[in-house]
CSV table of C-alpha atoms in Angstrom, one decimal:
chain,number,residue,atom,x,y,z
A,1,MET,CA,15.4,-8.5,-30.0
A,2,ALA,CA,12.1,-9.2,-28.6
A,3,ALA,CA,9.1,-8.7,-30.8
A,4,PRO,CA,6.9,-5.7,-30.0
A,5,ALA,CA,4.1,-6.2,-27.6
A,6,THR,CA,0.7,-6.4,-29.2
A,7,GLY,CA,-2.9,-6.8,-27.9
A,8,THR,CA,-2.9,-10.3,-29.4
A,9,THR,CA,0.1,-11.4,-27.5
A,10,TYR,CA,-1.2,-10.0,-24.2
A,11,ALA,CA,-4.6,-11.6,-24.9
A,12,GLY,CA,-2.7,-14.9,-25.3
A,13,ALA,CA,-1.0,-14.3,-22.0
A,14,ALA,CA,-4.3,-13.6,-20.4
A,15,ALA,CA,-5.7,-16.8,-21.9
A,16,ARG,CA,-2.8,-18.8,-20.6
A,17,THR,CA,-3.2,-17.2,-17.2
A,18,SER,CA,-6.8,-18.1,-17.3
A,19,GLN,CA,-5.9,-21.7,-18.1
A,20,HIS,CA,-3.3,-21.7,-15.3
A,21,GLU,CA,-6.0,-20.4,-13.0
A,22,ARG,CA,-8.4,-23.2,-13.9
A,23,THR,CA,-5.8,-25.8,-13.2
A,24,SER,CA,-4.0,-24.7,-10.1
A,25,GLU,CA,-4.9,-21.3,-8.5
A,26,ALA,CA,-8.6,-20.7,-9.1
A,27,GLY,CA,-10.0,-18.4,-6.4
A,28,LEU,CA,-13.1,-19.0,-4.3
A,29,LEU,CA,-15.2,-17.0,-6.7
A,30,ARG,CA,-15.5,-18.7,-10.1
A,31,GLY,CA,-16.5,-16.7,-13.2
A,32,ALA,CA,-16.6,-13.0,-14.0
A,33,GLY,CA,-20.2,-12.7,-12.7
A,34,ALA,CA,-19.4,-14.0,-9.2
A,35,ARG,CA,-16.3,-11.9,-9.0
A,36,GLY,CA,-18.0,-8.8,-10.1
A,37,ALA,CA,-20.9,-9.3,-7.7
A,38,GLY,CA,-18.5,-10.1,-4.9
A,39,LEU,CA,-16.5,-6.9,-5.7
A,40,ALA,CA,-19.7,-4.8,-5.5
A,41,VAL,CA,-20.5,-6.4,-2.1
A,42,ALA,CA,-17.0,-5.7,-0.9
A,43,ALA,CA,-17.3,-2.0,-2.0
A,44,LEU,CA,-20.5,-1.7,0.0
A,45,VAL,CA,-18.7,-3.1,3.1
A,46,THR,CA,-15.9,-0.6,2.6
A,47,ALA,CA,-18.4,2.2,2.4
A,48,ALA,CA,-20.0,1.0,5.6
A,49,VAL,CA,-16.6,0.9,7.3
A,50,ALA,CA,-15.9,4.4,6.1
A,51,LEU,CA,-19.1,5.6,7.6
A,52,ALA,CA,-18.3,4.0,10.9
A,53,SER,CA,-14.9,5.7,10.8
A,54,LEU,CA,-16.8,9.1,10.6
A,55,LEU,CA,-19.0,8.2,13.6
A,56,VAL,CA,-16.8,6.2,16.0
A,57,GLY,CA,-14.2,7.7,18.3
A,58,ARG,CA,-13.7,9.6,21.5
A,59,GLU,CA,-16.8,11.5,20.6
A,60,VAL,CA,-19.5,9.3,19.1
A,61,LEU,CA,-21.4,11.1,16.3
A,62,SER,CA,-24.5,10.4,14.3
A,63,PRO,CA,-25.0,10.7,10.5
A,64,ALA,CA,-27.0,13.8,11.2
A,65,ASP,CA,-24.1,15.4,12.9
A,66,VAL,CA,-21.8,14.7,9.9
A,67,TYR,CA,-24.4,16.1,7.5
A,68,ALA,CA,-25.1,19.3,9.6
A,69,ALA,CA,-21.3,20.0,9.9
A,70,TYR,CA,-21.3,20.8,6.2
A,71,ALA,CA,-24.9,21.8,5.5
A,72,ASP,CA,-25.3,24.1,8.5
A,73,PHE,CA,-21.8,24.8,9.9
A,74,THR,CA,-21.9,26.8,13.1
A,75,GLY,CA,-18.3,26.3,14.4
A,76,SER,CA,-19.4,24.1,17.3
A,77,ASP,CA,-17.1,21.4,18.7
A,78,THR,CA,-19.0,18.7,16.8
A,79,ASP,CA,-18.7,20.6,13.5
A,80,LEU,CA,-14.9,21.1,14.0
A,81,ILE,CA,-14.5,17.4,14.9
A,82,VAL,CA,-16.2,16.4,11.7
A,83,THR,CA,-14.6,18.8,9.3
A,84,HIS,CA,-11.0,18.9,10.8
A,85,LEU,CA,-10.6,15.4,12.3
A,86,ARG,CA,-13.0,12.7,11.2
A,87,VAL,CA,-13.4,13.4,7.5
A,88,PRO,CA,-9.7,14.1,6.7
A,89,ARG,CA,-8.8,11.0,8.8
A,90,THR,CA,-11.3,8.8,6.9
A,91,LEU,CA,-10.2,10.1,3.5
A,92,ALA,CA,-6.6,9.5,4.5
A,93,GLY,CA,-7.5,5.9,5.5
A,94,VAL,CA,-9.2,5.3,2.1
A,95,GLY,CA,-6.4,6.9,0.1
A,96,VAL,CA,-3.5,5.3,2.0
A,97,GLY,CA,-5.3,1.9,2.0
A,98,VAL,CA,-5.8,1.9,-1.7
A,99,ALA,CA,-2.2,3.1,-2.4
A,100,LEU,CA,-0.5,0.6,-0.1
A,101,GLY,CA,-2.6,-2.3,-1.2
A,102,VAL,CA,-2.3,-1.8,-4.9
A,103,ALA,CA,1.5,-1.0,-4.5
A,104,GLY,CA,1.8,-4.4,-2.8
A,105,ALA,CA,0.0,-6.2,-5.6
A,106,VAL,CA,2.3,-4.5,-8.2
A,107,VAL,CA,5.4,-5.5,-6.3
A,108,GLN,CA,4.2,-9.1,-6.0
A,109,GLY,CA,3.5,-9.2,-9.7
A,110,VAL,CA,6.7,-7.5,-10.9
A,111,THR,CA,9.0,-9.6,-8.6
A,112,ARG,CA,6.9,-12.8,-8.8
A,113,ASN,CA,7.5,-12.9,-5.1
A,114,PRO,CA,4.4,-13.8,-3.0
A,115,LEU,CA,6.1,-12.4,0.1
A,116,GLY,CA,6.8,-9.1,-1.7
A,117,GLY,CA,5.5,-5.8,-0.4
A,118,PRO,CA,6.4,-2.1,-0.8
A,119,GLY,CA,9.1,-2.5,1.7
A,120,ILE,CA,11.0,-4.9,-0.5
A,121,LEU,CA,12.0,-2.0,-2.8
A,122,GLY,CA,13.2,0.1,0.2
A,123,VAL,CA,10.3,2.4,0.2
A,124,ASN,CA,9.8,2.4,4.0
A,125,VAL,CA,13.4,2.7,5.0
A,126,GLY,CA,14.1,5.4,2.4
A,127,ALA,CA,11.2,7.4,3.6
A,128,SER,CA,12.1,6.9,7.3
A,129,LEU,CA,15.7,8.0,6.8
A,130,ALA,CA,14.8,11.1,4.8
A,131,ALA,CA,12.2,12.1,7.5
A,132,VAL,CA,14.8,11.7,10.2
A,133,LEU,CA,17.4,13.7,8.3
A,134,ALA,CA,14.9,16.5,7.8
A,135,ILE,CA,14.0,16.5,11.5
A,136,THR,CA,17.6,16.3,12.7
A,137,PHE,CA,19.6,18.6,10.4
A,138,LEU,CA,16.9,20.9,8.9
A,139,GLY,CA,14.8,21.3,12.1
A,140,VAL,CA,11.6,20.3,10.3
A,141,THR,CA,9.1,19.3,12.9
A,142,ALA,CA,5.7,19.7,11.2
A,143,VAL,CA,4.2,16.7,9.6
A,144,ASN,CA,3.4,18.7,6.5
A,145,GLY,CA,7.0,19.6,6.3
A,146,TYR,CA,8.8,16.3,6.4
A,147,VAL,CA,6.3,14.2,4.5
A,148,TRP,CA,7.7,15.5,1.3
A,149,PHE,CA,11.3,14.6,2.4
A,150,ALA,CA,9.9,11.1,3.1
A,151,PHE,CA,8.4,10.9,-0.4
A,152,VAL,CA,11.7,11.9,-2.0
A,153,GLY,CA,13.6,9.4,0.3
A,154,ALA,CA,11.3,6.6,-0.8
A,155,ALA,CA,11.8,7.5,-4.5
A,156,VAL,CA,15.6,7.7,-4.1
A,157,ALA,CA,15.8,4.4,-2.2
A,158,THR,CA,13.7,2.6,-4.9
A,159,VAL,CA,15.9,4.0,-7.7
A,160,VAL,CA,19.1,2.8,-5.8
A,161,VAL,CA,17.6,-0.7,-5.2
A,162,TYR,CA,16.6,-1.0,-8.9
A,163,GLY,CA,20.0,0.2,-10.0
A,164,VAL,CA,21.8,-2.3,-7.8
A,165,ALA,CA,19.6,-5.1,-9.0
A,166,SER,CA,20.2,-4.2,-12.6
A,167,LEU,CA,23.9,-4.7,-12.3
A,168,GLY,CA,25.2,-7.7,-14.3
A,169,SER,CA,24.6,-9.1,-17.7
A,170,ASP,CA,21.3,-10.7,-16.8
A,171,GLY,CA,19.7,-7.4,-15.8
A,172,VAL,CA,17.0,-7.1,-13.2
A,173,THR,CA,15.7,-10.4,-11.9
A,174,PRO,CA,13.2,-11.0,-9.0
A,175,VAL,CA,15.8,-12.6,-6.9
A,176,LYS,CA,18.3,-9.8,-7.4
A,177,LEU,CA,15.6,-7.2,-6.7
A,178,ALA,CA,14.7,-8.9,-3.4
A,179,LEU,CA,18.4,-9.2,-2.3
A,180,ALA,CA,19.1,-5.6,-3.2
A,181,GLY,CA,16.0,-4.5,-1.3
A,182,ALA,CA,17.0,-6.5,1.8
A,183,ALA,CA,20.5,-5.1,1.7
A,184,MET,CA,19.3,-1.5,1.3
A,185,SER,CA,16.8,-1.9,4.1
A,186,ALA,CA,19.5,-3.1,6.5
A,187,LEU,CA,21.9,-0.3,5.5
A,188,LEU,CA,19.4,2.6,5.7
A,189,GLY,CA,17.8,1.1,8.8
A,190,SER,CA,21.1,1.2,10.5
A,191,VAL,CA,21.8,4.8,9.5
A,192,THR,CA,18.4,5.8,10.7
A,193,SER,CA,19.0,4.2,14.1
A,194,ALA,CA,22.4,5.8,14.4
A,195,VAL,CA,20.9,9.3,13.7
A,196,ILE,CA,18.0,9.1,16.1
A,197,LEU,CA,20.0,7.6,18.9
A,198,ARG,CA,22.3,10.7,18.9
A,199,ASP,CA,19.4,13.2,19.1
A,200,ARG,CA,16.6,13.0,21.6
A,201,THR,CA,14.4,15.6,19.8
A,202,SER,CA,14.7,13.6,16.5
A,203,LEU,CA,13.8,10.4,18.3
A,204,ASP,CA,10.7,12.0,19.9
A,205,GLU,CA,9.5,13.4,16.6
A,206,TYR,CA,10.3,10.3,14.6
A,207,ARG,CA,8.8,7.7,16.8
A,208,PHE,CA,5.2,9.0,16.4
A,209,TRP,CA,5.5,9.1,12.6
A,210,SER,CA,7.3,5.8,12.3
A,211,VAL,CA,4.6,3.6,13.9
A,212,GLY,CA,2.1,4.8,11.2
A,213,SER,CA,-1.0,6.9,12.0
A,214,LEU,CA,-3.9,8.5,10.3
A,215,ALA,CA,-4.6,10.9,13.2
A,216,GLY,CA,-2.5,13.7,11.8
A,217,ALA,CA,-4.1,13.8,8.4
A,218,GLU,CA,-5.0,17.3,7.1
A,219,SER,CA,-7.1,18.2,4.1
A,220,GLN,CA,-4.3,20.4,2.6
A,221,MET,CA,-1.8,17.5,2.8
A,222,LEU,CA,-4.3,15.1,1.2
A,223,ALA,CA,-5.0,17.4,-1.7
A,224,GLN,CA,-1.2,17.7,-2.3
A,225,ALA,CA,-0.7,14.0,-2.2
A,226,LEU,CA,-3.8,13.0,-4.3
A,227,PRO,CA,-2.2,13.7,-7.8
A,228,PHE,CA,0.8,11.4,-7.1
A,229,ALA,CA,-1.4,8.6,-5.9
A,230,ALA,CA,-3.9,9.0,-8.7
A,231,VAL,CA,-1.1,8.8,-11.4
A,232,GLY,CA,0.2,5.7,-9.6
A,233,LEU,CA,-3.2,4.1,-9.6
A,234,VAL,CA,-3.7,4.7,-13.3
A,235,MET,CA,-0.3,3.2,-14.0
A,236,ALA,CA,-1.1,0.1,-11.9
A,237,VAL,CA,-4.4,-0.5,-13.8
A,238,ALA,CA,-2.5,0.0,-17.1
A,239,LEU,CA,0.0,-2.7,-16.1
A,240,VAL,CA,-2.4,-5.5,-15.2
A,241,ARG,CA,-2.1,-7.3,-18.6
A,242,GLN,CA,1.7,-7.1,-18.5
A,243,LEU,CA,1.7,-8.5,-14.9
A,244,ASN,CA,-0.4,-11.4,-16.2
A,245,ALA,CA,2.2,-12.1,-18.9
A,246,LEU,CA,5.1,-11.7,-16.4
A,247,ALA,CA,3.5,-14.3,-14.2
A,248,LEU,CA,4.1,-16.9,-16.9
A,249,GLY,CA,7.9,-16.5,-16.4
A,250,ASP,CA,10.6,-14.4,-18.0
A,251,GLU,CA,11.2,-16.6,-21.1
A,252,LEU,CA,7.6,-17.0,-22.0
A,253,ALA,CA,6.9,-13.3,-21.3
A,254,GLN,CA,9.7,-12.3,-23.6
A,255,ALA,CA,8.4,-14.7,-26.3
A,256,LEU,CA,5.1,-13.0,-26.1
A,257,GLY,CA,6.8,-9.7,-26.8
A,258,LEU,CA,7.1,-8.3,-23.3
A,259,ARG,CA,10.0,-5.9,-22.6
A,260,LEU,CA,10.9,-7.1,-19.1
A,261,TRP,CA,13.1,-4.1,-18.2
A,262,LEU,CA,10.3,-1.7,-19.2
A,263,VAL,CA,7.6,-3.4,-17.3
A,264,ARG,CA,9.8,-3.6,-14.1
A,265,LEU,CA,10.8,0.0,-14.5
A,266,LEU,CA,7.2,1.1,-14.8
A,267,GLY,CA,6.3,-1.1,-11.9
A,268,GLY,CA,8.9,0.5,-9.8
A,269,VAL,CA,7.7,4.0,-10.7
A,270,THR,CA,4.2,2.9,-9.9
A,271,VAL,CA,5.2,1.6,-6.4
A,272,VAL,CA,7.1,4.8,-5.6
A,273,LEU,CA,4.1,6.9,-6.5
A,274,LEU,CA,1.7,4.8,-4.5
A,275,ALA,CA,3.6,3.5,-1.5
A,276,GLY,CA,5.9,6.6,-1.3
A,277,THR,CA,2.9,8.9,-1.1
A,278,ALA,CA,1.1,6.7,1.4
A,279,THR,CA,4.2,6.3,3.6
A,280,ALA,CA,5.0,10.0,3.5
A,281,ALA,CA,1.4,10.8,4.6
A,282,ALA,CA,0.9,8.2,7.3
A,283,GLY,CA,4.2,6.7,8.1
A,284,PRO,CA,5.3,3.1,7.5
A,285,ILE,CA,2.3,0.8,7.8
A,286,GLY,CA,3.2,-2.9,7.4
A,287,PHE,CA,1.4,-6.0,6.3
A,288,LEU,CA,-1.4,-4.1,4.3
A,289,GLY,CA,0.5,-4.3,1.0
A,290,LEU,CA,1.6,-7.8,1.9
A,291,ALA,CA,-1.5,-9.5,3.1
A,292,VAL,CA,-4.4,-7.9,1.2
A,293,PRO,CA,-3.2,-8.9,-2.3
A,294,HIS,CA,-3.1,-12.5,-1.0
A,295,ALA,CA,-6.7,-12.2,0.2
A,296,ALA,CA,-7.7,-10.8,-3.2
A,297,ARG,CA,-5.9,-13.6,-5.0
A,298,ALA,CA,-7.6,-16.2,-2.8
A,299,LEU,CA,-11.0,-14.7,-3.6
A,300,ALA,CA,-10.7,-13.8,-7.3
A,301,GLY,CA,-7.8,-16.0,-8.6
A,302,PRO,CA,-4.4,-15.0,-10.0
A,303,ASP,CA,-5.6,-12.7,-12.8
A,304,TYR,CA,-4.3,-9.2,-12.0
A,305,ARG,CA,-7.3,-7.7,-13.9
A,306,TRP,CA,-9.2,-8.8,-10.8
A,307,ILE,CA,-6.5,-8.7,-8.1
A,308,VAL,CA,-5.9,-5.0,-8.5
A,309,PRO,CA,-9.5,-3.9,-8.1
A,310,TRP,CA,-10.2,-6.3,-5.3
A,311,THR,CA,-7.1,-5.1,-3.5
A,312,ALA,CA,-8.1,-1.5,-4.0
A,313,VAL,CA,-11.5,-2.2,-2.4
A,314,LEU,CA,-10.4,-4.5,0.5
A,315,SER,CA,-7.3,-2.5,1.6
A,316,PRO,CA,-9.1,0.6,2.8
A,317,ALA,CA,-11.7,-1.5,4.6
A,318,LEU,CA,-9.0,-3.3,6.6
A,319,LEU,CA,-7.0,-0.2,7.3
A,320,LEU,CA,-10.0,1.8,8.5
A,321,THR,CA,-11.2,-1.1,10.6
A,322,ALA,CA,-7.8,-1.3,12.3
A,323,ASP,CA,-7.9,2.5,12.8
A,324,ILE,CA,-11.4,2.2,14.5
A,325,VAL,CA,-10.2,-0.6,16.7
A,326,GLY,CA,-7.2,1.6,17.7
A,327,ARG,CA,-9.6,4.4,18.7
A,328,VAL,CA,-11.8,2.3,21.0
A,329,ALA,CA,-9.4,-0.4,22.3
A,330,VAL,CA,-7.6,1.7,24.9
A,331,ARG,CA,-10.0,4.7,25.6
A,332,PRO,CA,-9.4,7.5,26.3
A,333,GLU,CA,-6.0,7.0,24.6
A,334,GLU,CA,-5.5,5.7,21.0
A,335,LEU,CA,-3.4,3.0,19.4
A,336,GLN,CA,-1.8,4.1,16.2
A,337,VAL,CA,-3.1,2.2,13.2
A,338,GLY,CA,0.4,0.9,12.3
A,339,ILE,CA,0.4,-1.0,15.7
A,340,VAL,CA,-3.0,-2.5,15.2
A,341,MET,CA,-2.2,-3.5,11.6
A,342,ALA,CA,0.8,-5.4,12.8
A,343,LEU,CA,-1.2,-7.2,15.4
A,344,VAL,CA,-4.0,-8.1,13.0
A,345,GLY,CA,-2.0,-8.4,9.8
A,346,ALA,CA,0.6,-10.9,11.0
A,347,PRO,CA,-1.7,-13.8,11.9
A,348,VAL,CA,-3.9,-13.2,8.8
A,349,PHE,CA,-0.8,-13.3,6.6
A,350,ILE,CA,0.4,-16.5,8.3
A,351,TYR,CA,-3.0,-18.1,7.8
A,352,LEU,CA,-3.0,-17.2,4.1
A,353,VAL,CA,0.6,-18.6,3.6
A,354,ARG,CA,-0.4,-21.9,5.4
A,355,ARG,CA,-3.6,-22.1,3.3
A,356,GLN,CA,-1.6,-21.8,0.1
A,357,ARG,CA,1.0,-24.3,1.2
A,358,ARG,CA,-1.8,-26.9,2.0
A,359,ALA,CA,-3.2,-26.2,-1.5
A,360,GLY,CA,0.2,-27.0,-3.0
A,361,MET,CA,0.7,-23.5,-4.4
């Protein structure tokens, strides 16, 4: 039986990780001071992007307009745009960005798969199928209605993927988890396609949600989703030392007292809470949870005590930037943020992978 985990053993794991960082995967920013200062600058950049998200759109606003909408609300078109559209949309971008980015970092840590993202656990396909079933068979057409079906679908799909991956005497392994996720994605994706192709109404409702968008965000929905995402974020922060130990390999992690099954189970719950909530609220948005943890790792190194906060700061900046681009690129129409993220995220991810390969990682 593995020895119980202690602070000393995890401190040892962190020390080993730090040694590993110095020898092979050190980020561009060396030392805690540089990383902390860089993180503060990144937070300021994210705040500036959030402000731009409030001001830029079909109607260009000023900071004074945003302030007056709350300090001196008159019910004008500008006030309604600020309070009912821009602020909920920006808050959704921040929340969804943090949730998807951190979920991707946790998936990559738990599976030790650099190509891992929330989709590898079946989150996206589970949420999509549940939303389609709610639209088709229950007649749910409001976004506030089927987002919760999507959340439940993401949770059920993740549980099934984890259950299938745990079959066998060796329990859950990163490879089995990836294979089970791929198989579940293919199966549920086929069922989703079969359902929407038989019903034109379901197809019309589903296709707007499935591309991923922040435009339909509402304050009530954000308030309901916030507790789930907050719990997931706290769990992710609590897991960073265990993820550092897991990065050393299963055998060494067990020797340090890590209960692998427990860490992977808690990691799966964390991903469901974060990615499930984000996907239910905004639809499937790809590449964010895949590419941003790589960028955080390239800047701050492989220590998850830095990867998680860096990812939490960089992800909303990238998502809101993509949303702003989508508002102005094809005026007066808009491109959904999921489409822009796919266009921007794919080449960025390819660059990061090629950079790591050249570095021999």
